[in-house]
C-alpha positions as semicolon CSV with decimal commas, in nm:
position;residue;x (nm);y (nm);z (nm)
1;M;11,432;11,852;14,140
2;R;11,543;11,544;13,945
3;A;11,227;11,546;13,750
4;L;11,279;11,921;13,686
5;I;11,650;11,834;13,556
6;A;11,493;11,578;13,327
7;I;11,231;11,842;13,219
8;L;11,509;12,077;13,166
9;L;11,721;11,848;12,932
10;M;11,405;11,685;12,749
11;A;11,354;11,698;12,379
12;L;11,150;11,950;12,207
13;P;10,830;11,749;12,122
14;A;10,675;11,777;11,778
15;A;10,365;11,892;11,877
16;S;10,455;12,265;11,920
17;C;10,178;12,454;12,077
18;A;10,066;12,135;12,317
19;A;10,430;12,112;12,432
20;G;10,431;12,468;12,616
21;P;10,273;12,564;12,945
22;R;9,896;12,670;12,912
23;F;9,961;13,019;13,023
24;L;10,182;13,082;12,711
25;A;10,018;13,222;12,406
26;P;10,081;13,010;12,086
27;D;10,304;13,291;11,958
28;D;10,622;13,101;11,827
29;T;10,843;13,422;11,786
30;P;11,144;13,471;12,005
31;Q;10,986;13,806;12,116
32;S;10,697;13,626;12,295
33;A;10,703;13,424;12,630
34;Y;10,595;13,100;12,454
35;G;10,858;13,155;12,157
36;A;11,144;13,211;12,425
37;F;11,010;12,888;12,592
38;L;11,045;12,680;12,288
39;S;11,375;12,814;12,218
40;A;11,505;12,735;12,566
41;R;11,391;12,394;12,514
42;Y;11,516;12,335;12,167
43;A;11,878;12,476;12,287
44;A;11,834;12,220;12,582
45;Q;11,780;11,947;12,309
46;M;12,082;12,070;12,139
47;R;12,281;12,040;12,440
48;D;12,377;12,400;12,473
49;I;12,267;12,507;12,835
50;A;12,414;12,847;12,822
51;A;12,178;12,913;12,512
52;S;11,895;12,755;12,715
53;A;11,933;12,954;13,029
54;A;11,934;13,282;12,827
55;Y;11,601;13,194;12,651
56;Y;11,437;13,081;12,973
57;D;11,525;13,407;13,137
58;A;11,389;13,570;12,838
59;A;11,068;13,390;12,885
60;L;11,038;13,498;13,250
61;D;11,083;13,863;13,172
62;H;10,754;13,795;12,978
63;A;10,595;13,591;13,246
64;P;10,743;13,667;13,558
65;D;10,454;13,520;13,787
66;Q;10,518;13,183;13,628
67;A;10,676;12,915;13,877
68;L;10,745;12,675;13,612
69;V;10,957;12,913;13,415
70;A;11,132;13,056;13,724
71;D;11,242;12,704;13,810
72;R;11,391;12,625;13,469
73;A;11,557;12,961;13,423
74;F;11,744;12,942;13,753
75;S;11,849;12,570;13,705
76;S;11,931;12,609;13,357
77;A;12,167;12,907;13,469
78;L;12,305;12,734;13,748
79;M;12,394;12,429;13,546
80;A;12,543;12,654;13,306
81;G;12,763;12,816;13,540
82;D;12,610;13,176;13,461
83;F;12,607;13,269;13,842
84;A;12,524;13,635;13,766
85;R;12,190;13,520;13,593
86;A;12,140;13,247;13,899
87;D;12,210;13,535;14,150
88;R;11,918;13,738;13,993
89;L;11,686;13,444;13,958
90;A;11,742;13,220;14,256
91;S;11,522;13,435;14,489
92;G;11,203;13,383;14,254
93;A;11,287;13,022;14,205
94;A;11,320;12,964;14,599
95;R;10,956;13,101;14,665
96;E;10,795;12,796;14,503
97;G;10,832;12,528;14,272
98;A;11,038;12,212;14,205
99;A;11,372;12,379;14,224
100;G;11,284;12,575;14,541
101;G;11,533;12,351;14,758
102;A;11,847;12,411;14,508
103;A;11,751;12,763;14,489
104;N;11,758;12,820;14,866
105;L;12,094;12,637;14,926
106;Y;12,205;12,885;14,646
107;L;12,082;13,195;14,860
108;M;12,269;13,051;15,139
109;A;12,591;12,983;14,965
110;A;12,588;13,309;14,802
111;G;12,516;13,470;15,160
112;L;12,852;13,331;15,252
113;T;13,040;13,505;14,962
114;G;12,881;13,864;15,098
115;A;12,597;13,852;14,843
116;R;12,286;14,019;14,957
117;L;12,048;13,750;14,905
118;T;11,792;13,605;15,134
119;P;11,655;13,230;15,143
120;A;11,281;13,181;15,170
121;P;11,120;12,933;15,390
122;Q;11,202;12,583;15,280
123;D;11,135;12,244;15,428
124;S;11,202;12,011;15,113
125;F;11,544;11,957;14,951
126;G;11,700;11,690;14,716
127;P;11,941;11,442;14,815
128;F;12,151;11,541;15,106
129;G;11,991;11,886;15,054
130;E;11,906;11,913;15,451
131;L;12,239;11,835;15,530
132;I;12,404;12,076;15,291
133;A;12,178;12,350;15,458
134;A;12,300;12,248;15,787
135;M;12,655;12,279;15,675
136;L;12,586;12,629;15,528
137;E;12,426;12,703;15,846
138;D;12,716;12,605;16,047
139;W;12,964;12,813;15,825
140;R;12,751;13,102;15,887
141;M;12,795;13,061;16,243
142;A;13,156;13,058;16,214
143;A;13,177;13,352;15,994
144;R;13,015;13,528;16,257
145;G;13,262;13,464;16,509
146;R;13,052;13,152;16,675
147;S;13,283;12,887;16,594
148;G;13,209;12,713;16,927
149;A;12,848;12,652;16,841
150;A;12,938;12,564;16,481
151;A;13,137;12,303;16,590
152;A;12,866;12,172;16,843
153;A;12,618;12,169;16,564
154;A;12,851;12,001;16,321
155;A;12,900;11,724;16,572
156;S;12,518;11,650;16,573
157;H;12,468;11,593;16,196
158;D;12,392;11,248;16,074
159;L;12,393;11,062;15,764
160;P;12,335;10,690;15,685
161;M;12,613;10,469;15,812
162;E;12,771;10,417;15,452
163;A;12,777;10,790;15,387
164;A;12,885;10,903;15,722
165;G;13,247;10,936;15,625
166;Y;13,127;11,241;15,406
167;L;13,081;11,449;15,722
168;L;13,412;11,430;15,850
169;V;13,561;11,692;15,617
170;H;13,290;11,939;15,743
171;R;13,371;11,848;16,097
172;A;13,742;11,847;16,057
173;L;13,717;12,187;15,885
174;I;13,480;12,361;16,164
175;L;13,685;12,187;16,423
176;E;14,000;12,363;16,343
177;A;13,816;12,696;16,265
178;A;13,706;12,655;16,648
179;G;14,077;12,614;16,726
180;E;14,022;12,257;16,850
181;F;14,326;12,122;16,667
182;A;14,344;11,770;16,836
183;Q;13,983;11,685;16,752
184;A;14,026;11,861;16,408
185;E;14,336;11,591;16,335
186;G;14,122;11,316;16,429
187;A;13,859;11,414;16,196
188;Y;14,073;11,486;15,913
189;R;14,273;11,157;15,945
190;A;13,941;10,970;15,986
191;A;13,822;11,135;15,660
192;D;14,172;11,040;15,504
193;Q;14,116;10,672;15,618
194;S;13,734;10,630;15,532
195;L;13,692;10,823;15,209
196;S;13,758;10,699;14,852
197;M;13,851;11,072;14,796
198;R;14,211;10,997;14,899
199;D;14,379;11,282;14,689
200;F;14,125;11,517;14,823
201;T;14,133;11,434;15,188
202;T;14,531;11,409;15,156
203;V;14,558;11,775;15,068
204;L;14,327;11,875;15,375
205;L;14,507;11,692;15,629
206;G;14,858;11,790;15,491
207;A;14,759;12,131;15,457
208;F;14,648;12,129;15,827
209;L;14,960;11,975;15,915
210;E;15,177;12,239;15,730
211;R;14,970;12,521;15,941
212;R;15,068;12,349;16,256
213;G;15,412;12,363;16,175
214;R;15,460;11,978;16,118
215;R;15,610;11,996;15,759
216;A;15,787;11,673;15,796
217;D;15,485;11,472;15,878
218;A;15,293;11,693;15,561
219;E;15,566;11,575;15,334
220;Q;15,572;11,183;15,468
221;L;15,203;11,217;15,408
222;Y;15,208;11,356;15,023
223;A;15,493;11,123;14,956
224;R;15,298;10,829;15,075
225;Q;14,976;10,894;14,875
226;I;15,186;10,978;14,551
227;A;15,343;10,632;14,591
228;R;15,003;10,481;14,631
229;S;14,866;10,663;14,334
230;G;15,140;10,523;14,095
231;R;15,205;10,630;13,766
232;D;14,907;10,898;13,746
233;P;14,958;11,096;14,075
234;D;14,692;11,351;14,152
235;P;14,850;11,670;14,042
236;E;14,746;11,898;14,389
237;V;14,890;11,625;14,576
238;F;15,235;11,636;14,350
239;A;15,228;12,016;14,398
240;A;15,177;12,001;14,740
241;L;15,475;11,781;14,785
242;E;15,689;12,006;14,585
243;R;15,595;12,301;14,777
244;V;15,679;12,157;15,089
245;R;16,000;12,018;14,997
246;A;16,101;12,375;14,863
247;G;16,016;12,516;15,204
248;G;15,718;12,699;15,064
249;R;15,470;12,890;15,293
250;A;15,165;12,658;15,473
251;P;14,823;12,702;15,275
252;R;14,615;12,957;15,463
253;F;14,301;12,837;15,660
254;P;14,004;12,857;15,399
255;G;13,751;13,148;15,492
256;A;13,391;13,051;15,563
257;A;13,276;13,018;15,202
258;Q;13,600;12,824;15,091
259;G;13,551;12,605;15,405
260;A;13,189;12,530;15,301
261;A;13,293;12,458;14,968
262;R;13,518;12,183;15,038
263;A;13,273;12,053;15,298
264;I;12,975;12,031;15,012
265;H;13,227;11,911;14,752
266;A;13,247;11,555;14,943
267;P;12,890;11,479;14,956
268;A;12,875;11,614;14,614
269;M;13,127;11,375;14,470
270;L;12,920;11,094;14,650
271;L;12,626;11,146;14,484
272;M;12,810;11,147;14,133
273;S;12,833;10,767;14,191
274;R;12,437;10,745;14,309
275;E;12,222;10,995;14,134
276;P;12,170;11,086;13,766
277;V;12,464;11,293;13,679
278;E;12,249;11,629;13,634
279;F;12,167;11,647;14,002
280;P;12,529;11,638;14,146
281;V;12,620;11,884;13,881
282;L;12,423;12,178;14,060
283;Y;12,564;12,089;14,387
284;L;12,897;12,124;14,242
285;R;12,826;12,440;14,051
286;L;12,698;12,569;14,410
287;V;13,029;12,458;14,566
288;Q;13,198;12,670;14,262
289;R;12,954;12,989;14,318
290;L;13,126;12,939;14,703
291;D;13,495;12,930;14,570
292;P;13,556;12,980;14,218
293;G;13,926;12,922;14,251
294;F;13,858;12,508;14,394
295;E;13,974;12,393;14,089
296;R;13,946;12,018;14,184
297;N;13,569;12,090;14,218
298;T;13,593;12,304;13,882
299;M;13,737;12,012;13,717
300;A;13,477;11,754;13,863
301;A;13,184;11,963;13,760
302;A;13,348;12,018;13,390
303;D;13,382;11,611;13,366
304;A;13,019;11,572;13,468
305;L;12,917;11,827;13,210
306;R;13,121;11,638;12,945
307;Q;12,933;11,333;13,046
308;L;12,628;11,476;13,003
309;G;12,726;11,569;12,670
310;L;12,686;11,958;12,745
311;A;13,029;12,035;12,564
312;P;13,002;12,438;12,533
313;A;12,953;12,426;12,917
314;A;13,202;12,197;12,991
315;R;13,448;12,362;12,778
316;A;13,413;12,697;12,963
317;A;13,434;12,513;13,282
318;Y;13,786;12,370;13,180
319;A;13,877;12,690;13,036
320;S;13,815;12,863;13,395
321;V;14,066;12,630;13,549
322;G;14,387;12,888;13,605
323;E;14,783;12,792;13,578
324;G;14,777;12,589;13,886
325;P;14,825;12,195;13,948
326;F;14,505;12,123;13,716
327;A;14,591;12,317;13,418
328;E;14,740;12,050;13,200
329;R;14,456;11,825;13,270
330;A;14,193;12,076;13,184
331;A;14,394;12,156;12,857
332;A;14,414;11,773;12,790
333;S;14,033;11,764;12,835
334;M;13,964;12,059;12,598
335;A;14,188;11,872;12,320
336;W;13,950;11,554;12,380
337;L;13,625;11,767;12,345
338;D;13,799;11,927;12,016
339;F;13,865;11,545;11,904
340;D;13,505;11,417;11,996
341;S;13,333;11,737;11,823
342;G;13,508;11,636;11,490
343;A;13,756;11,919;11,522
344;R;14,063;11,641;11,518
345;E;14,322;11,877;11,358
346;D;14,259;12,127;11,623
347;A;14,280;11,872;11,905
348;V;14,628;11,751;11,769
349;R;14,733;12,125;11,712
350;R;14,639;12,197;12,076
351;A;14,832;11,887;12,180
352;R;15,148;11,989;11,988
353;A;15,131;12,315;12,144
354;M;15,114;12,183;12,479
355;A;15,372;11,936;12,458
356;G;15,630;12,170;12,300
357;R;15,534;12,431;12,555
358;T;15,558;12,219;12,881
359;R;15,778;11,907;12,760
360;T;15,592;11,713;13,041
361;P;15,541;11,333;13,000
362;G;15,176;11,380;13,037
363;A;15,164;11,651;12,757
364;R;15,364;11,396;12,505
365;E;15,126;11,139;12,620
366;L;14,838;11,307;12,538
367;L;14,985;11,416;12,185
368;A;15,069;11,047;12,123
369;N;14,709;10,941;12,208
370;L;14,565;11,177;12,005
371;L;14,804;11,093;11,700
372;Q;14,707;10,718;11,771
373;V;14,324;10,769;11,736
374;S;14,374;10,990;11,465
375;R;14,560;10,684;11,264
376;E;14,893;10,856;11,260
377;C;15,045;10,543;11,415
378;E;15,404;10,596;11,353
379;A;15,447;10,932;11,516
380;A;15,245;10,786;11,827
381;E;15,476;10,482;11,849
382;A;15,784;10,709;11,822
383;L;15,634;10,932;12,122
384;Y;15,546;10,625;12,320
385;L;15,886;10,465;12,289
386;A;16,050;10,801;12,355
387;L;15,862;10,812;12,687
388;A;15,960;10,458;12,763
389;D;16,336;10,520;12,674
390;E;16,331;10,831;12,906
391;A;16,224;10,629;13,189
392;E;16,464;10,379;13,175
393;A;16,754;10,638;13,129
394;A;16,639;10,790;13,444
395;G;16,653;10,440;13,621
396;E;16,281;10,409;13,641
397;A;16,054;10,096;13,529
398;P;15,906;10,231;13,209
399;D;15,520;10,249;13,198
400;W;15,393;9,923;13,045
401;R;15,108;10,129;12,864
402;H;15,353;10,297;12,643
403;F;15,490;9,978;12,515
404;Y;15,132;9,829;12,470
405;L;15,028;10,143;12,292
406;A;15,324;10,147;12,069
407;G;15,258;9,767;12,001
408;S;14,906;9,865;11,904
409;C;15,044;10,114;11,677
410;R;15,286;9,877;11,528
411;L;15,050;9,594;11,502
412;S;14,830;9,813;11,285
413;R;15,039;9,911;11,046
414;A;15,304;9,625;11,038
415;G;15,141;9,326;11,151
416;W;15,196;9,096;11,477
417;S;15,548;8,990;11,386
418;E;15,677;9,342;11,402
419;A;15,429;9,413;11,712
420;E;15,515;9,121;11,927
421;P;15,823;9,221;12,117
422;L;15,644;9,547;12,224
423;M;15,354;9,356;12,314
424;M;15,551;9,099;12,504
425;R;15,767;9,351;12,674
426;A;15,433;9,510;12,802
427;L;15,309;9,176;12,930
428;E;15,647;9,125;13,093
429;L;15,586;9,446;13,272
430;A;15,242;9,383;13,361
431;P;15,165;9,028;13,357
432;D;14,816;9,057;13,495
433;Q;14,680;9,317;13,305
434;P;14,365;9,171;13,111
435;S;14,376;9,385;12,822
436;I;14,723;9,277;12,742
437;L;14,658;8,935;12,791
438;N;14,339;8,962;12,584
439;D;14,538;9,158;12,280
440;V;14,843;8,937;12,284
441;G;14,609;8,639;12,307
442;Y;14,382;8,726;12,022
443;S;14,725;8,817;11,807
444;L;14,858;8,474;11,858
445;I;14,518;8,320;11,778
446;V;14,531;8,473;11,449
447;A;14,878;8,400;11,395
448;G;14,805;8,029;11,419
449;R;14,926;7,981;11,778
450;V;14,571;7,909;11,896
451;D;14,646;7,706;12,227
452;D;14,878;7,979;12,375
453;G;14,660;8,248;12,269
454;L;14,352;8,075;12,435
455;D;14,571;8,019;12,754
456;M;14,604;8,415;12,795
457;V;14,245;8,489;12,673
458;E;14,133;8,245;12,944
459;R;14,319;8,423;13,203
460;A;14,166;8,787;13,064
461;V;13,815;8,639;13,071
462;A;13,859;8,510;13,441
463;M;13,950;8,858;13,546
464;E;13,661;9,051;13,350
465;P;13,377;8,794;13,252
466;D;13,140;9,027;13,095
467;N;13,395;9,195;12,869
468;A;13,245;9,158;12,539
469;A;13,598;9,184;12,351
470;F;13,727;8,917;12,574
471;L;13,453;8,668;12,531
472;D;13,473;8,737;12,159
473;S;13,848;8,654;12,164
474;M;13,738;8,333;12,350
475;G;13,484;8,225;12,092
476;W;13,716;8,305;11,793
477;G;13,996;8,103;11,964
478;L;13,775;7,803;11,960
479;Y;13,612;7,873;11,647
480;R;14,006;7,850;11,517
481;A;14,054;7,541;11,732
482;G;13,800;7,382;11,534
483;E;13,536;7,374;11,801
484;P;13,246;7,586;11,642
485;D;12,988;7,481;11,886
486;G;13,187;7,604;12,166
487;A;13,256;7,911;11,986
488;V;12,895;7,989;11,934
489;E;12,835;7,973;12,310
490;W;13,090;8,227;12,391
491;L;13,009;8,439;12,090
492;E;12,649;8,444;12,172
493;R;12,766;8,574;12,522
494;A;12,960;8,861;12,337
495;I;12,696;8,979;12,102
496;E;12,463;9,004;12,404
497;R;12,695;9,269;12,559
498;A;12,806;9,450;12,228
499;P;12,546;9,394;11,972
500;D;12,666;9,685;11,734
501;N;13,019;9,544;11,713
502;P;13,084;9,457;11,343
503;V;13,382;9,201;11,419
504;I;13,202;9,008;11,689
505;N;12,881;8,990;11,437
506;W;13,123;8,864;11,177
507;H;13,279;8,629;11,403
508;L;12,908;8,492;11,505
509;G;12,834;8,444;11,161
510;D;13,128;8,243;11,055
511;A;13,068;8,009;11,391
512;Y;12,706;7,955;11,263
513;A;12,791;7,882;10,930
514;A;13,041;7,618;11,061
515;T;12,757;7,465;11,251
516;G;12,535;7,442;10,957
517;R;12,302;7,733;11,080
518;T;12,300;7,916;10,739
519;L;12,003;8,157;10,791
520;E;12,156;8,287;11,097
521;A;12,500;8,328;10,976
522;G;12,356;8,532;10,690
523;F;12,170;8,757;10,936
524;Q;12,474;8,802;11,152
525;W;12,704;8,903;10,809
526;R;12,437;9,126;10,714
527;R;12,416;9,290;11,034
528;A;12,799;9,341;11,062
529;L;12,784;9,465;10,723
530;E;12,524;9,740;10,833
531;L;12,746;9,865;11,126
532;D;13,009;10,027;10,892
533;P;13,298;9,795;10,922
534;E;13,658;9,854;10,785
535;A;13,698;9,844;10,430
536;E;13,867;9,515;10,415
537;L;13,628;9,356;10,653
538;A;13,324;9,476;10,439
539;A;13,464;9,341;10,140
540;L;13,506;8,985;10,315
541;L;13,141;9,037;10,431
542;A;13,034;9,089;10,097
543;R;13,202;8,772;9,983
544;R;13,071;8,583;10,280
545;L;12,700;8,638;10,165
546;E;12,752;8,565;9,817
547;L;12,962;8,249;9,867
548;G;12,947;8,177;10,264
549;L;13,270;8,026;10,446
550;A;13,420;7,925;10,092
551;A;13,483;8,321;10,032
552;G;13,793;8,293;10,228
553;P;14,014;8,458;10,376
554;V;13,941;8,351;10,755
555;E;14,089;8,697;10,855
556;A;13,994;9,034;10,701
557;D;14,271;9,189;10,927
558;S;14,450;9,134;11,243
559;G;14,208;9,351;11,442
560;E;13,985;9,238;11,717
561;A;13,643;9,330;11,888
562;S;13,692;9,647;12,093
């Protein structure tokens, strides 16, 4: 199926007739099978997966016996989250072809929700496909009142050692369904200790404890996880803690479809770190078909779609998140989608509305971040400092990021002397943050305090030795210290990691020139000028190409490689 998804998202070749399947006539109108097929592939190239699904479906109407089109029609519908269309297409895709395994899993999942869909015989699935099929069968038994048999079956499934923990969620839920509460608690706790998805497993274990009447244990569990998370606690864990402290009702035990959704979510998230992102998205969509209200999974699917560049599908997924714990994160993600698509004013407008409506720190931080990247630095700085002041007024340690980002804003508009107090306050709060060490170190180098700056940059490089910006700072510090040969070594390492960064190309050009390598220096300056640098740097580079290092000044601005 991996090959299928690669084909699904592939660009439309220039040779139009040769690009289509041989059974299709070379009629390129959308009303023909061939025209619809080409339109589907073009829509996929344009990253509009919903339109691609509709065109593949239209092609299938013209050529219903073609497995290739059935595969693509189903897979694109599932990727788009068009479950009504996927329901209709799954049976045809399951009978044969590359998507058969995914289509059969989908049919099994839909059956748990009450849909009257029948899987086809299938002995070939994608990664973890056999396991997910077995999980779905366990939940089918549980739904029919055979929880004991489901628990016995769940105990027999196996995964490689490094992935075995992802079975524990399934076993815990099935054991609870079977009334084996002691064993269920053991499995929940083992999952909570062994998986990297700690927020997810904390929510599951805490809900189990609440259902068993152990509210104090659940409260302690939630509070411990929030403390472990630092300044960015999981919204569902936070909501659970608020619920239990307010004496709210314990969450109901999930039904078969909802239990299966949570069981499959775990291996799907494991695949996100291993497989090309396209493949796990299909499993996350499968989970969404089982339980559209499982918003942690919906957010994961939306984030993956955004990573794939499928902005319309990602936006639709974020928009489907309800007014629950993840609502603010979904709204923030949609604002960033607006920004990334070039609708910057819409993004800032959305963030202003959210900040005015909720007044939460997260909403105002989102607005500050968008203002900063929109170059409204003074307004962003004021928001960051207001957030820091509010934390201190409440007796809390302020977030170092607020001082750091406020300092970055002030640096860009007023220079280092004005920004230094804010950056040093951030460094005081987070003395081992490599980004602060590098930024402060670079700024000190530019300000002429080269030795102090190099000391800080060296600490940053020790923590992130492959960070191109840090390597650039190290090289530039050595250049400013009068050691151009050492500077060249560091800057060449930086350019290997970020060849399209204009600042690093400029710095390397200056270092080459200082060592007498004028031909190479000219190449780097030209390269930097081709990379659309800031106007002040572009003017300096033009002078460099005409006059060499004699053009001066050394600094075009106080900015650095990023």
